[in-house]
Short mmCIF file of C-alpha atoms and ligand atoms in Angstrom, two decimals:
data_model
loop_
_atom_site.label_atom_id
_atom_site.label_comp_id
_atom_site.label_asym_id
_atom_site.label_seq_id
_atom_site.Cartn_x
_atom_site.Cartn_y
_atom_site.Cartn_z
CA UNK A 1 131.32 72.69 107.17
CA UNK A 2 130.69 73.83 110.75
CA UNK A 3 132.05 76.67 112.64
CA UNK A 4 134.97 74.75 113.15
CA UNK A 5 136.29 73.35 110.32
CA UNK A 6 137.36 70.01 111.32
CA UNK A 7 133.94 69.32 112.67
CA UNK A 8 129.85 70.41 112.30
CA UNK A 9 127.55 70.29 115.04
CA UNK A 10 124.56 68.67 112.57
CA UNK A 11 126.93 66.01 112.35
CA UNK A 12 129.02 64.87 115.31
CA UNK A 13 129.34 66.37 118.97
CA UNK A 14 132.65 67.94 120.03
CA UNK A 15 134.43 65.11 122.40
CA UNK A 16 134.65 68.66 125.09
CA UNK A 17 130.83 69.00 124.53
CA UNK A 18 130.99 69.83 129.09
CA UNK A 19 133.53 72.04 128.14
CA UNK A 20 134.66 74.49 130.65
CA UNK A 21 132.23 77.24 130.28
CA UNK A 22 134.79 80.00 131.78
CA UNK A 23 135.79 82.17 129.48
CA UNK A 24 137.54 81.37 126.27
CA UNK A 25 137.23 77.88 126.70
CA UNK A 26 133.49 76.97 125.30
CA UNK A 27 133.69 77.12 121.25
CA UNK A 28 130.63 77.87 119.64
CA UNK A 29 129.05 74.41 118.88
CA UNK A 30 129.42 73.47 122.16
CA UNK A 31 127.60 76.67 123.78
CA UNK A 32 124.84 76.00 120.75
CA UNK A 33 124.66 72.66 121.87
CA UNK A 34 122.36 72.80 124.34
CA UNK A 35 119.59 74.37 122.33
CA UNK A 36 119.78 70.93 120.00
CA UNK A 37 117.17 69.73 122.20
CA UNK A 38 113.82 72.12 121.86
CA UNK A 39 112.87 71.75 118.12
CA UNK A 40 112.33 75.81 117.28
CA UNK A 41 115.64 76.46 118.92
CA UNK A 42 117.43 73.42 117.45
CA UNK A 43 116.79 75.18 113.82
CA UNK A 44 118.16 78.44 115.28
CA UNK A 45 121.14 76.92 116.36
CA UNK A 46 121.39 75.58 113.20
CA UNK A 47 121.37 78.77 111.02
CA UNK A 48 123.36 80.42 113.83
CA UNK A 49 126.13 77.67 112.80
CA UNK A 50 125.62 78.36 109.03
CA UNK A 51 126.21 82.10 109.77
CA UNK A 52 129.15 81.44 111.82
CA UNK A 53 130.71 79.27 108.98
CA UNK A 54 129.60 81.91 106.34
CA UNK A 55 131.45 84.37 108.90
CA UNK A 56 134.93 82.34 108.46
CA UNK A 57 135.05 82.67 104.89
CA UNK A 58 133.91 86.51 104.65
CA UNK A 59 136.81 86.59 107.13
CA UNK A 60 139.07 84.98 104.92
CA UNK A 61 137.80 87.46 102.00
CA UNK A 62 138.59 90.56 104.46
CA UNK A 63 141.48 89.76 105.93
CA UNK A 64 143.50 89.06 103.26
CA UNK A 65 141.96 92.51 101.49
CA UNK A 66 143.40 92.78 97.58
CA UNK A 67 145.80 89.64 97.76
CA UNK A 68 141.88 88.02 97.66
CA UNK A 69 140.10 88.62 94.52
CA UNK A 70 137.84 91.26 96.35
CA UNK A 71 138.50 95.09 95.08
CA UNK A 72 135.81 96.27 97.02
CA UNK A 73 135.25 98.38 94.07
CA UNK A 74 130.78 98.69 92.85
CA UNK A 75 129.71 96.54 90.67
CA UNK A 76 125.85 98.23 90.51
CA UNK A 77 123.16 98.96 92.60
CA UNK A 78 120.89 96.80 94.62
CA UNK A 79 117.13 97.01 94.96
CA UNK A 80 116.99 100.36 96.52
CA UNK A 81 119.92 102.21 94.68
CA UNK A 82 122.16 101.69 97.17
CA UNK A 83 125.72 101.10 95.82
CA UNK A 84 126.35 97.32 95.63
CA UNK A 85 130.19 96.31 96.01
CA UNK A 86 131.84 92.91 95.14
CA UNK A 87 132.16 92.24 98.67
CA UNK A 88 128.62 92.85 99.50
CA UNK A 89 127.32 90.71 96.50
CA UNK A 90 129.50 87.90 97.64
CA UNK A 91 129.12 87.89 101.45
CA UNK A 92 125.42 87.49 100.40
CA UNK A 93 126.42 84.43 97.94
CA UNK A 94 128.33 82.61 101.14
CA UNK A 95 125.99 82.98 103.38
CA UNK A 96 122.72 81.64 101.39
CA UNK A 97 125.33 78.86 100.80
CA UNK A 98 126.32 78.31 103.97
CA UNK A 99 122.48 78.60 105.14
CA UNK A 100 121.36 75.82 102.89
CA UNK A 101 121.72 72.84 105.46
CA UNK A 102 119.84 75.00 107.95
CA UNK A 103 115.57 74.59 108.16
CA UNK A 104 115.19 77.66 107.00
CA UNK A 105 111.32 78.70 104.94
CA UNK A 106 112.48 82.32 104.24
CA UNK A 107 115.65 84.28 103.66
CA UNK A 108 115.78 87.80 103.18
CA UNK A 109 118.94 89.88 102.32
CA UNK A 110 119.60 93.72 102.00
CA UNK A 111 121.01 92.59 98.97
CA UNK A 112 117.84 91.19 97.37
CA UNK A 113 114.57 92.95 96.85
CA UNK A 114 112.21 90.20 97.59
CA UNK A 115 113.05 87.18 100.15
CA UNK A 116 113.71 83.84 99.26
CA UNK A 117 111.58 80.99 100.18
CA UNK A 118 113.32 78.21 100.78
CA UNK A 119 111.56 75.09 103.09
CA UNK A 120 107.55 75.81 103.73
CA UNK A 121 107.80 73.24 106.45
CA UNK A 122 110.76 75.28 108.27
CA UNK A 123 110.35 77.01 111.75
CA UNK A 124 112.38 79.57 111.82
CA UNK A 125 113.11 82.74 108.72
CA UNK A 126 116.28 84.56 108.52
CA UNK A 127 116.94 88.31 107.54
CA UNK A 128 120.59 89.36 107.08
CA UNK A 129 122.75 92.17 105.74
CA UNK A 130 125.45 90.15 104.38
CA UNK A 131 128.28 93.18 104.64
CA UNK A 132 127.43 96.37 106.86
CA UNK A 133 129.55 98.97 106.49
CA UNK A 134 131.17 98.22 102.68
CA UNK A 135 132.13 102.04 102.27
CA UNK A 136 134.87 100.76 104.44
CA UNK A 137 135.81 97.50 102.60
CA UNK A 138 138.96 99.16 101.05
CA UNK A 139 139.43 101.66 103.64
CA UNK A 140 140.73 98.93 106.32
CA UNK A 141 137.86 99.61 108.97
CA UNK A 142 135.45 97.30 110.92
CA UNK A 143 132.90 95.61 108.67
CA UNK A 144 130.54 93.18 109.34
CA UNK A 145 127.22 90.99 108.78
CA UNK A 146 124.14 91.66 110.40
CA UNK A 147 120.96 89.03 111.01
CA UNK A 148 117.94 88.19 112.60
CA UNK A 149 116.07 84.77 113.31
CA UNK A 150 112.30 85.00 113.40
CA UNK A 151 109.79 82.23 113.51
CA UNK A 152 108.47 81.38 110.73
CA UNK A 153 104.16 81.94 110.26
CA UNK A 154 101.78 80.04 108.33
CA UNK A 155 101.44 82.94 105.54
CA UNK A 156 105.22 83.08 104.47
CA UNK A 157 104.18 86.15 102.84
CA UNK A 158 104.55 87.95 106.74
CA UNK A 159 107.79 86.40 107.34
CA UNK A 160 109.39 89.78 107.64
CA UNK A 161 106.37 92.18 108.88
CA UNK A 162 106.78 90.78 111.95
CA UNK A 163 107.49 93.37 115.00
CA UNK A 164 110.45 93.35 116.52
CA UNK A 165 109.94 91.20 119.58
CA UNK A 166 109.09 88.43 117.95
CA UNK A 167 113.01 88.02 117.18
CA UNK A 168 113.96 84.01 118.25
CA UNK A 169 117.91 85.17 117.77
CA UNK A 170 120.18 87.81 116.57
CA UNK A 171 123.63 89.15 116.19
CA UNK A 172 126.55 90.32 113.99
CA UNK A 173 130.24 89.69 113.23
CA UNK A 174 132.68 92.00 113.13
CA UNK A 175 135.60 91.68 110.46
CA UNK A 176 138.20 94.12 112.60
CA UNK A 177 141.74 93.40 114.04
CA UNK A 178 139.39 90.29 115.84
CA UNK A 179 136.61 88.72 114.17
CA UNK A 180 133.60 88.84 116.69
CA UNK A 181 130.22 87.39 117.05
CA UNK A 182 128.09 89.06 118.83
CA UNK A 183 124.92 86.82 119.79
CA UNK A 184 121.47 86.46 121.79
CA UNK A 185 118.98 84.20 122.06
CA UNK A 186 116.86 85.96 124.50
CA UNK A 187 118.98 84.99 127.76
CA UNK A 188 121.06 88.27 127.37
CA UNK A 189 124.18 89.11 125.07
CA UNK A 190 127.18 86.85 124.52
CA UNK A 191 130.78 87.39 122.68
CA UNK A 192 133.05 85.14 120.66
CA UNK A 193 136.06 85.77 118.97
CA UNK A 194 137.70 83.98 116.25
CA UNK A 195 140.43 81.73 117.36
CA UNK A 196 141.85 81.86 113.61
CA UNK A 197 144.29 79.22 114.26
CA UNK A 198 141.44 76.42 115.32
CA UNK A 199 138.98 78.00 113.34
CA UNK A 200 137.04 78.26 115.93
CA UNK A 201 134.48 80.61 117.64
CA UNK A 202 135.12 81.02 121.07
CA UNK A 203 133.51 82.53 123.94
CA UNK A 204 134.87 85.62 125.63
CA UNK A 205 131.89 87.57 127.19
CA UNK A 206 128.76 86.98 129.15
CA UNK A 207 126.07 88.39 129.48
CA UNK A 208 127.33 91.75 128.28
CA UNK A 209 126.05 94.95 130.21
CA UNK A 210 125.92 98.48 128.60
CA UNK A 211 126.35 101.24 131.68
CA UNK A 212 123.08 103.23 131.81
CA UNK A 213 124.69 106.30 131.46
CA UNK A 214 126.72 106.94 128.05
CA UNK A 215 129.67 109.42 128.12
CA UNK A 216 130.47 109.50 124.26
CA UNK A 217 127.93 109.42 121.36
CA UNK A 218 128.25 108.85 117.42
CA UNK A 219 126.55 110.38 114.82
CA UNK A 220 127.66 111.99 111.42
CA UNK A 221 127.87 115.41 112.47
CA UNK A 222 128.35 116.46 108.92
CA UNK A 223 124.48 116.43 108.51
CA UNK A 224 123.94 118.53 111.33
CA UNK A 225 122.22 121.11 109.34
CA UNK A 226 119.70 118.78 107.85
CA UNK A 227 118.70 117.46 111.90
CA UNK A 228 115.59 117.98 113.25
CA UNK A 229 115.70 120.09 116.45
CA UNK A 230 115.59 117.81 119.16
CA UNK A 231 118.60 115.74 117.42
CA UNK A 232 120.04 118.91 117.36
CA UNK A 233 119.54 119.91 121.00
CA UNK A 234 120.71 116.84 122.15
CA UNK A 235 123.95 116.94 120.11
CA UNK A 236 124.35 120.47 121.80
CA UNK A 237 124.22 119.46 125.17
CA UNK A 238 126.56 116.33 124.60
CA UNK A 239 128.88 119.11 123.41
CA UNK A 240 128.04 121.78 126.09
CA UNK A 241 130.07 119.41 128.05
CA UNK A 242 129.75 119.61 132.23
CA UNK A 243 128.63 123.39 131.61
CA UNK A 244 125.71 122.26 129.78
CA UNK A 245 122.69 120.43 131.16
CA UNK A 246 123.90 116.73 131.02
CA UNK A 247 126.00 118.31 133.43
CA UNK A 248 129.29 115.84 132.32
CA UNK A 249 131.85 115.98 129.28
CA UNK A 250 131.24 113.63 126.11
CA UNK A 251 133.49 112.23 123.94
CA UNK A 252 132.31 111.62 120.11
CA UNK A 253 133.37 108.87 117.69
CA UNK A 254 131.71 107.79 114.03
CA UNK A 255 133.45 104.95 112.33
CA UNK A 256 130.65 104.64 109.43
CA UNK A 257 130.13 100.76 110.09
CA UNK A 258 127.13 100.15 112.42
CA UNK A 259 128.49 96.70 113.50
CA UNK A 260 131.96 98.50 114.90
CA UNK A 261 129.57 101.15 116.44
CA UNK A 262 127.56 98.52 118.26
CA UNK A 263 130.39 96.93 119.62
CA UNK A 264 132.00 99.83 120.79
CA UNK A 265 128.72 100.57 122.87
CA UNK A 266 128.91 97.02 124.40
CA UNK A 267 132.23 97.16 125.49
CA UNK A 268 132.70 101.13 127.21
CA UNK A 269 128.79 102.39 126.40
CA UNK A 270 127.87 104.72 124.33
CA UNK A 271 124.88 106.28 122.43
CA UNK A 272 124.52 106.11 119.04
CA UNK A 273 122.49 107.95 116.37
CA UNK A 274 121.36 107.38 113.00
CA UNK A 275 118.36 109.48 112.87
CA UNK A 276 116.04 111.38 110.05
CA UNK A 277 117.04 114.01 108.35
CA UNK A 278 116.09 116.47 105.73
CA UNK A 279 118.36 115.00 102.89
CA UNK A 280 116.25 113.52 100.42
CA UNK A 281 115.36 109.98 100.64
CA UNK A 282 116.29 110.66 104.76
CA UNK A 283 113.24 111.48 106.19
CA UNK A 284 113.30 107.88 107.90
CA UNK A 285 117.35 107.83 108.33
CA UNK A 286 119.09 105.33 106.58
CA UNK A 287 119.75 102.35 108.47
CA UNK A 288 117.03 98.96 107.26
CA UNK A 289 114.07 97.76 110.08
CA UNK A 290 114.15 94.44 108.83
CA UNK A 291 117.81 93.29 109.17
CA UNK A 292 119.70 96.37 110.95
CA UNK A 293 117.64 97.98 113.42
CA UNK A 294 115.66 94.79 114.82
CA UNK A 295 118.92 92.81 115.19
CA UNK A 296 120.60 95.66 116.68
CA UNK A 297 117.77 96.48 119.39
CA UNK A 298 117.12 93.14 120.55
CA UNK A 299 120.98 92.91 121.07
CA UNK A 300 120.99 96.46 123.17
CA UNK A 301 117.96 95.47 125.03
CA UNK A 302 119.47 92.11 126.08
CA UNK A 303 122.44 94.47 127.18
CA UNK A 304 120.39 96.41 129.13
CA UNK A 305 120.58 99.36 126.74
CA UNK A 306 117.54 101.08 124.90
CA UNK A 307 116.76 101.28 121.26
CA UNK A 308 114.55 103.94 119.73
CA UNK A 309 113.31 105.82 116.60
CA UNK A 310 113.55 109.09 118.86
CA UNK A 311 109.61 108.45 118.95
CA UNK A 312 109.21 104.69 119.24
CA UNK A 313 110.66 101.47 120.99
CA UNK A 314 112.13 99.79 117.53
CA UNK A 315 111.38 96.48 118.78
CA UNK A 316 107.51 96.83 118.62
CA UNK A 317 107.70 98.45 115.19
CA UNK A 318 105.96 96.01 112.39
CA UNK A 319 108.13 96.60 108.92
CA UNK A 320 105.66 98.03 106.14
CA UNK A 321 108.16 96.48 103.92
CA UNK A 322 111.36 94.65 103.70
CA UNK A 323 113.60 97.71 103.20
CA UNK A 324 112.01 100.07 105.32
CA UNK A 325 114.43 102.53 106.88
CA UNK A 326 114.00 103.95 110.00
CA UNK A 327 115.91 106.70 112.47
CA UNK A 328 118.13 104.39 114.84
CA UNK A 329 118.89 105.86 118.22
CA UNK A 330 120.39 102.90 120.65
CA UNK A 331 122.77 102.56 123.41
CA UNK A 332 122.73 103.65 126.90
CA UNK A 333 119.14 104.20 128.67
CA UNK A 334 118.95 107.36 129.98
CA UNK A 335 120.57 109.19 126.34
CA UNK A 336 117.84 107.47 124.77
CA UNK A 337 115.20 108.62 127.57
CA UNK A 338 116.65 111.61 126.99
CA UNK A 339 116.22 112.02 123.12
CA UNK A 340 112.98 110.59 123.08
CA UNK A 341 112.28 113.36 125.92
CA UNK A 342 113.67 115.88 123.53
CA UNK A 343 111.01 114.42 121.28
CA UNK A 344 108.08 114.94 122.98
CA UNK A 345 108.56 117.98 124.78
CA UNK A 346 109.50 120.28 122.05
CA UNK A 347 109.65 123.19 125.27
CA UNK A 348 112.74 122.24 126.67
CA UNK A 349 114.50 122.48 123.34
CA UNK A 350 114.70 126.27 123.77
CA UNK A 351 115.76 125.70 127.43
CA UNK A 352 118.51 122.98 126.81
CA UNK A 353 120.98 125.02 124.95
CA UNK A 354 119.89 128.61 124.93
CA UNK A 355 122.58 129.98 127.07
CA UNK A 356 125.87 129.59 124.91
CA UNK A 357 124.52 127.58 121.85
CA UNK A 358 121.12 129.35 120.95
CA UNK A 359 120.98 130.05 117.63
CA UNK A 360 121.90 133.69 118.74
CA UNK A 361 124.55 132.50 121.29
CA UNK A 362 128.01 133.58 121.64
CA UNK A 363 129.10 130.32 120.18
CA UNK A 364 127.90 129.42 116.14
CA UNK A 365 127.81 125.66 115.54
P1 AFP B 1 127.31 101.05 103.90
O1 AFP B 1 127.10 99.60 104.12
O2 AFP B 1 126.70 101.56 102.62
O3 AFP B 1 128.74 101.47 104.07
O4 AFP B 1 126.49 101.82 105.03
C1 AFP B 1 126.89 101.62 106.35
C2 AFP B 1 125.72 102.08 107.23
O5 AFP B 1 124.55 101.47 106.87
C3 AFP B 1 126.03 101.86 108.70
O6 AFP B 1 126.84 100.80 108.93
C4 AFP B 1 126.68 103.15 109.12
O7 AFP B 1 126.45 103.44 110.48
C5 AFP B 1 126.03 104.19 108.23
O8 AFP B 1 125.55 103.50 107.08
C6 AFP B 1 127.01 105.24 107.77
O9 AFP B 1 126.29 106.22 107.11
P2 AFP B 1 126.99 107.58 106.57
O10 AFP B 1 127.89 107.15 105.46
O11 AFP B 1 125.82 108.40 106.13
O12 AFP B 1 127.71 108.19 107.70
#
């Protein structure tokens, strides 16, 4: 089954196929349609399409919260003891399902510890997080899938210690009040919601910008004490407000769902910060290289945005592993310039804040 259910685009093209590309009109298939022709491409259309059909019946699952047979309760642990819920176990089920008339050689999910190797002779590898966010499933908040398209080398054993930048495709959906697909394919960042009466994917947004300059930023301020400093500076001055040195107010927002996080930032901007921490098990954040932060950066890059470890551009990070965690910091470009700043020039820590917020300020925080 395609994207849209009364037709695939492996098997027969949409009579529209010159649809009108303004806005709303072109439906998925049709806009994926012109990448049939270049062979590497033709297989990332083709998992794209799996993921979008995977996407309708997660959708399905969501929407219709406990009148579906999803309680969104745990049912164990996965690979690296984080909490596995019903939802998370079956979004992965759908979507190697859904993948399996794709040319894929090598699938790897957060939800598995090692990948899956599917056709040798395949160009392409795909890396998902079936269900971001599924400490929302029962709370009614934005949840969504995550993946990445890489090509696939001769040693299948490197499929995923590849660096960032050699990312063919990536994207997420969002399972909110719309369901969204967020996609790029290296020509910049594209939107498509779910038409739920056709079925149908269709686009809404091109070539999505994210302004340079973020007035609101997200991060779980409840682990403020366990920051490092320059995390903690910048927080500061994003609170110092126009008094402070950023010299403008900020507004703060943390939803707990990446996907809702990242397309909050590509519709009114935004920075937003996962980073490390001195919780156990933290020391590299918590968000996944592999199938997270890759995704996510090549996405905010296409956008115009920056993505960072506070240190590092993510995108030329190489994974050590498939799991690897690393401190997320992505969204408008000169935040980011600024954090990373903070980062490497430990002296103006002192300076940024010391006025009202010093640790011996009038204020506490
Ligand atoms: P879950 O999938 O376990 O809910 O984690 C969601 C997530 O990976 C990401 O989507 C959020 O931004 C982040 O974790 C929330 O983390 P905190 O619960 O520590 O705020």
């Amino acid at each position: 089954m395609g994207c849209c259910t009364h037709r695939s685009v492996l098997t027969n093209r949409p009579e529209t196929a010159g649809a009108d590309v303004t806005t709303g009109q072109l439906r998925l298939e049709s806009y994926l349609e012109r990448y049939f022709e270049t062979a590497p491409l033709a297989a990332v259309a083709a998992a794209i399409d799996g993921i979008a059909t995977a996407a309708l019946e997660i959708e399905s699952l969501t929407s219709r919260g406990q009148l579906s047979e999803i309680s969104g309760l745990a049912t164990g642990c996965n690979s690296d003891g984080d909490i596995q819920k019903d939802l998370d176990v079956r979004a992965d089920a759908i979507i190697r399902r859904a993948l399996s008339k794709a040319p894929i050689a090598a699938l790897a999910s957060e939800e598995a510890a090692e990948p899956e190797i599917r056709d040798p002779r395949a160009r392409i590898c795909v890396a998902v997080d079936p269900l971001d966010g599924s400490s929302n499933i029962d709370l009614n908040v934005t949840i969504g899938t995550i993946f990445s398209i890489l090509p696939a080398p001769d040693d299948l054993s490197a499929a995923f210690r590849q660096c960032g930048t050699a990312q063919l495709a990536a994207g997420f959906v969002t399972y909110g009040p719309q369901t969204s697909l967020v996609l790029t394919i290296g020509e910049g960042v594209d939107v498509f919601t779910l038409d739920r009466t056709s079925a149908c994917f269709k686009l809404v947004r091109r070539r999505v910008r994210i302004p340079a300059r973020a007035d609101e930023f997200a991060i779980n301020v409840s682990n403020r004490r366990h920051w490092e400093a320059p995390t903690r500076a910048f927080v500061d001055e994003c609170l110092a407000g126009a008094d402070g040195p950023l010299g403008r107010d900020f507004n703060m927002r943390w939803i707990g769902s990446l996907v809702a996080e990242a397309y909050r930032i590509l519709t009114r901007g935004g920075v937003f910060l996962y980073p490390s921490d001195a919780r156990p098990g933290y020391g590299d954040g918590r968000l996944r290289l592999v199938y997270e932060a890759h995704p996510m950066a090549f996405i905010i890059e296409q956008a115009g945005g920056s993505a960072s470890t506070g240190h590092d551009r993510i995108l030329d990070l190489v994974p050590k592993n498939l799991h690897q965690r690393v401190p997320l910091v992505m969204g408008a470009s000169d935040e980011v310039r600024r954090i990373e700043e903070l980062y490497s020039r430990p002296e103006l820590i002192a300076s940024s804040t010391a006025p009202l917020f010093a640790r011996r300020g009038f204020f506490r925080i």
